[in-house]
């Protein structure tokens, strides 16, 4: 007898759209924030934030399964000195709940106190008959001691509720019966209550409740539903008096639905926003003589300014004093004056727009929230005068707290009249050295120093003049923070002039006046051939820190005395780079001028592209130099220490590139480069460019190639000039926090972590001379200078330490801005121990999600608890959710699909399967070629597919080396919070070229399925039709497929296979397309080559769900030796059928053939993700073989390859641009280029040029009455059936609201005898749903059989379509559009029995995934319009065993 189990479903925190905002103002008490607190509604929760400390305090679940639409706060009740109480009303749909928020200051040790917040339910109002649109609190009636709440509903009625007696005391309904889109209430008592109603007729009705002399009606207590009644029409009793609705005015003018209304503080103005993209200001005159109490219009109203500027619908608005704030679907928040002039625009949200905005005039805080889950806080710092109540204030400008300096170079005032470029002096270059120090060079050869003072004055110092009438064309600055160079030099300034001469000057600071120290001058190039000069900080700092250095080279020690100042590079127009060494003139230290004898040319770097170098960085530890040029190319050179510290050479050393990456930034210029050591023999490189992207590459010494590993596109910038890590730079280059660059003519500093704009200056563009300087916290300390009309404009925002409040800020994690279609857990098998001790890894979960906007994100959920010991799962869950602290920790963007094409399906790939070792026979005596996967033995991938037939793959980053010298598996703590982190790198992208289709031509399909004899699907020794009853199968026309580029991938499943002989690894993917095709694709690793392996035909309907099963096959013996795997794919289609496909032969044949290719010499690293400007083109495909064959068993494949290019140039991401132009091929490069043609290798094989076709193993038709939305199969390794077979459970859900469970196993057949079990007729491998019980199927040309053992059906599992399902063979979890997660126990013979359900906060859920964290403890993730985690636990097993495992 089964022991009763305690099953618990815990709803976690919702991560999705923010639907309500409200400020909570508390009295100024010690230990309380000086800024207001913020209440935010998301899903069914209310979040409480402290704006001063910028952190979340508590999270409260207030409405079960109902989205919070609005929050209202009452007056603060100061009961005691340390205890406060606030009434809070929360409403959503037809429900209103009243809560009591208790704030208590609890003293702790060391004279410190903690503020505790506790939210308790005070009263839940009965369910209203219409949606609630607004609520507001009335002030307390002293005479009656009553506390009232007013509720406005969508039927244009208001309800007055007594909170003390919990009774409805008044209901007033406007006589105009019409539904409303919006309503806003104003007033603190019934006598001055104003109601503004936005009707479905695009009009606004303003009305109020007035007295009417009628028979009194007593107030009544209402229980249950509040229902409409004829007796309640137009008037109700309120303490012996009758009220009715009186219309004040009707406001017309909008041409669309009115989404939001807002009253001014005194009720004299009303702001409305609409579907017509406009906001309107309406003056309201509520005080008037009531001449008609029947409800007729007294005043038609008049419209004020109309605010146009939004590019889409406007969702929200607010009006405070002389400011109006609007938020819209175009993701912008705009600030307006009451005169209709736009003062400021903020665009920091993504997706479907900004849903809510809120402004606090006392602290000038503007809060915005949207669909992307982010809550942004800005401090406008506007200087606005407080106007009288009836006076309209015109605000002309919104001034940020920034100092603006203007200055001119000293000689510019000497020129009067029209500017003559040949005579007038103007600025050529600017360089900040600190927030108040600036170097300026001019076209007359002058170098100036400008000292900035807080008063706005500028002190100029003329330092040097390079030569007469020669312009300075380039300048670079090397600053020193900390120990100084020799001679106490603060800054080294290098300038190059038009004659090709270089001048390097050491600047010594003497009090406030800088002085020139040592100066070097030499000829670096011929006239007009010197265009750039670059300091390299890594070279300068590594050599000059001590007076004596000992450098070990080749087991020999070289003692380097203090004879070197540093190194500097110069560049010419053709990409040649020169490295110069500057020697310290010890014997002439008193001299300010140094001859060229102290400067020596030690190396020349030859460009392989002959394009001007724009930036560079070097690493002395790794001995490499990386350069970026004007056309987006990156070139890597060797930079040996022996060259840097060796003696003078008779002639300079000419160095050729080690490798290069062509078009890393498309055809746009590279603006900055930074290198860092990653792991042993690997270097990480980060570059920025004019394509608005930050690119990440790796260089491996073993392979000596640059590999593209990732890219972040900063959509707000068209040119990313550089990136910064802020005050705490780390070695990990991917942790960049700030992007600095330009958007058209504007200079912008963008926070990449919070997705907020730090600085925005209209400057005229990046082509003007400019410079910037960032402090430790760029939000509070930044400087920018630019030149316009011979005037230097300097914007300095520098907040003292005493005022360190960082705004703008992002209070909540920024998530997807649109609907999520797919998700999956990213698990590295990190489980908690069964001893009750929880490590860091077991307290974190990573979830990959794919969105409608084409983005793929990796989100981490962490339990914010320190090391602890728990006695049970329930104890752990109670600790987690009773704390009320949100546990969504971070969300990082992995990348996006091409052109933002929607991501429809995501799957993780981690486990490697090995093909049989005895498959060693090669055709024509061909030997296998050894190959290795250089990442790790068990790589972890994420595969995503979506619109425009895009496939993108990511791989978990290579293991890292910690401070102890121990390697980790890529999961480590980089945040300093004690929680591990995980990072993926982009691997490859594949998509078709324009006008290319996967489907065959119509005539080929007719030959395929038109008649039985012509069918090429082989099941036995002869060809038979898969669907003989469909002799005349309906074929959609394919003539237009070559012009159709709107097909999209709908589903994907993938697995890894490794050949033990050649050690080659292949990722196989089964992909379903919307054109009803199902294909088997292959990605060879690490060469990143894409192949089309097979078509799964025929497929009459598009596939919506895919799963696979890798079934081990064992030899029937006592030793139980595994002899191979069976690769089975399972598909669910829109016609309700489920099909089984045997991929084993195609997989093994492909592995056999792929192992003959020299893939180790053909790794295509010259590809970047196809996003951003300058992305590369499409792909072509070509067959591997040339001789046609009819037998599909030969396993023919085709590879995506560009026509006319070498194997090296073949597809890694499916692009068509050539890597190596013969005319531009570098002659001095040491990069290994494999140019052998692919066909020269594969033509020795006589395989088919046609893609092989795989027929279904079995089709279960009409198992669902409509589309199969989701499938999941249990891992059968732990469920072994009799006869050495493995039992698998397949569960499915569809649009028919049903769940199905099908059990099957696979066993090996004796080779000497025929199978004893009656098999299904192979001529008709299609079975009706009713015939699937006790079904045995035998694949006659295989030595194994698949048996269908049982099935079970739950007809109405959900109240709507089932969208997600998961099982492990014991428990089944499902979700549907009814917004519920249901738990099912999988009993004997697949019988499903529901064990519980939970209402979730995710609207319109579309995907579900789960993972087992321990014995009978599961984490369930549900995604749709947002994402939520659900915990399921069972205190006892179904068989009576104790559940002692937990996550």
Short mmCIF file of N, CA and C in Angstrom, two decimals, residues 181 255-260 273-279 307 309-317 326-334 351-355 371 818-819:
data_model
loop_
_atom_site.label_atom_id
_atom_site.label_comp_id
_atom_site.label_asym_id
_atom_site.label_seq_id
_atom_site.Cartn_x
_atom_site.Cartn_y
_atom_site.Cartn_z
N UNK A 181 -12.23 52.40 -21.51
CA UNK A 181 -10.86 51.95 -21.58
C UNK A 181 -10.05 52.46 -20.40
N UNK A 255 -8.57 60.66 -31.81
CA UNK A 255 -8.99 59.83 -32.93
C UNK A 255 -8.72 58.36 -32.68
N UNK A 256 -8.44 58.01 -31.45
CA UNK A 256 -8.19 56.63 -31.09
C UNK A 256 -8.60 56.37 -29.66
N UNK A 257 -8.46 55.12 -29.25
CA UNK A 257 -8.85 54.73 -27.90
C UNK A 257 -8.02 55.48 -26.87
N UNK A 258 -8.65 55.89 -25.78
CA UNK A 258 -7.99 56.66 -24.73
C UNK A 258 -7.50 55.67 -23.68
N UNK A 259 -6.18 55.52 -23.59
CA UNK A 259 -5.59 54.50 -22.74
C UNK A 259 -5.33 54.95 -21.32
N UNK A 260 -5.12 56.23 -21.11
CA UNK A 260 -4.74 56.67 -19.76
C UNK A 260 -5.15 58.12 -19.57
N UNK A 273 -3.96 60.37 -22.98
CA UNK A 273 -3.10 59.80 -24.03
C UNK A 273 -3.92 58.74 -24.76
N UNK A 274 -3.55 58.55 -26.02
CA UNK A 274 -4.46 57.79 -26.87
C UNK A 274 -3.71 56.92 -27.86
N UNK A 275 -4.52 56.11 -28.54
CA UNK A 275 -4.04 55.27 -29.61
C UNK A 275 -3.61 56.08 -30.83
N UNK A 276 -4.02 57.35 -30.90
CA UNK A 276 -3.66 58.19 -32.05
C UNK A 276 -2.29 58.83 -31.91
N UNK A 277 -1.47 58.37 -30.95
CA UNK A 277 -0.09 58.80 -30.74
C UNK A 277 0.03 60.23 -30.21
N UNK A 278 -1.04 60.76 -29.67
CA UNK A 278 -1.01 62.13 -29.16
C UNK A 278 -1.40 62.15 -27.70
N UNK A 279 -0.98 63.22 -27.02
CA UNK A 279 -1.41 63.53 -25.66
C UNK A 279 -2.07 64.90 -25.70
N UNK A 307 0.07 67.31 -27.75
CA UNK A 307 1.47 66.90 -27.70
C UNK A 307 1.69 65.79 -28.71
N UNK A 309 4.72 63.63 -30.86
CA UNK A 309 6.13 63.29 -30.82
C UNK A 309 6.37 61.80 -30.77
N UNK A 310 5.47 61.07 -30.14
CA UNK A 310 5.59 59.62 -30.07
C UNK A 310 5.34 59.00 -31.45
N UNK A 311 6.03 57.90 -31.70
CA UNK A 311 5.90 57.21 -32.97
C UNK A 311 4.94 56.02 -32.91
N UNK A 312 4.35 55.81 -31.76
CA UNK A 312 3.42 54.69 -31.60
C UNK A 312 2.42 55.06 -30.51
N UNK A 313 1.61 54.10 -30.14
CA UNK A 313 0.59 54.35 -29.13
C UNK A 313 1.21 54.79 -27.81
N UNK A 314 0.49 55.63 -27.09
CA UNK A 314 0.95 56.13 -25.79
C UNK A 314 0.17 55.40 -24.71
N UNK A 315 0.89 54.81 -23.76
CA UNK A 315 0.27 53.96 -22.76
C UNK A 315 -0.03 54.69 -21.46
N UNK A 316 0.79 55.64 -21.05
CA UNK A 316 0.64 56.21 -19.71
C UNK A 316 1.05 57.67 -19.73
N UNK A 317 0.61 58.40 -18.71
CA UNK A 317 0.95 59.82 -18.58
C UNK A 317 0.81 60.22 -17.12
N UNK A 326 4.92 61.48 -20.56
CA UNK A 326 4.19 60.47 -21.32
C UNK A 326 5.11 59.30 -21.62
N UNK A 327 4.54 58.12 -21.71
CA UNK A 327 5.30 56.90 -22.01
C UNK A 327 4.52 56.11 -23.05
N UNK A 328 5.25 55.58 -24.05
CA UNK A 328 4.56 54.96 -25.17
C UNK A 328 5.15 53.67 -25.65
N UNK A 329 4.50 53.15 -26.69
CA UNK A 329 4.88 51.88 -27.28
C UNK A 329 6.19 51.98 -28.05
N UNK A 330 6.63 53.17 -28.38
CA UNK A 330 7.90 53.36 -29.07
C UNK A 330 9.09 53.29 -28.13
N UNK A 331 8.87 52.82 -26.91
CA UNK A 331 9.92 52.64 -25.89
C UNK A 331 10.53 53.95 -25.42
N UNK A 332 9.84 55.05 -25.61
CA UNK A 332 10.35 56.34 -25.16
C UNK A 332 9.47 56.89 -24.05
N UNK A 333 10.11 57.65 -23.19
CA UNK A 333 9.43 58.45 -22.18
C UNK A 333 9.79 59.91 -22.47
N UNK A 334 8.79 60.73 -22.63
CA UNK A 334 9.01 62.13 -23.02
C UNK A 334 8.48 63.07 -21.96
N UNK A 351 11.50 46.41 -26.57
CA UNK A 351 10.34 45.56 -26.75
C UNK A 351 9.08 46.32 -27.06
N UNK A 352 8.02 45.97 -26.34
CA UNK A 352 6.69 46.48 -26.65
C UNK A 352 6.40 47.83 -26.03
N UNK A 353 7.36 48.43 -25.35
CA UNK A 353 7.17 49.80 -24.94
C UNK A 353 7.25 50.02 -23.45
N UNK A 354 7.08 51.30 -23.08
CA UNK A 354 7.06 51.74 -21.69
C UNK A 354 5.60 51.77 -21.25
N UNK A 355 5.27 51.01 -20.23
CA UNK A 355 3.88 50.86 -19.80
C UNK A 355 3.49 51.87 -18.73
N UNK A 371 7.40 46.57 -20.59
CA UNK A 371 7.22 45.16 -20.88
C UNK A 371 8.50 44.37 -20.60
N UNK A 818 9.67 41.22 -25.52
CA UNK A 818 8.52 40.65 -26.21
C UNK A 818 8.26 39.25 -25.69
N UNK A 819 7.32 38.54 -26.33
CA UNK A 819 6.92 37.23 -25.85
C UNK A 819 8.03 36.21 -26.01
#
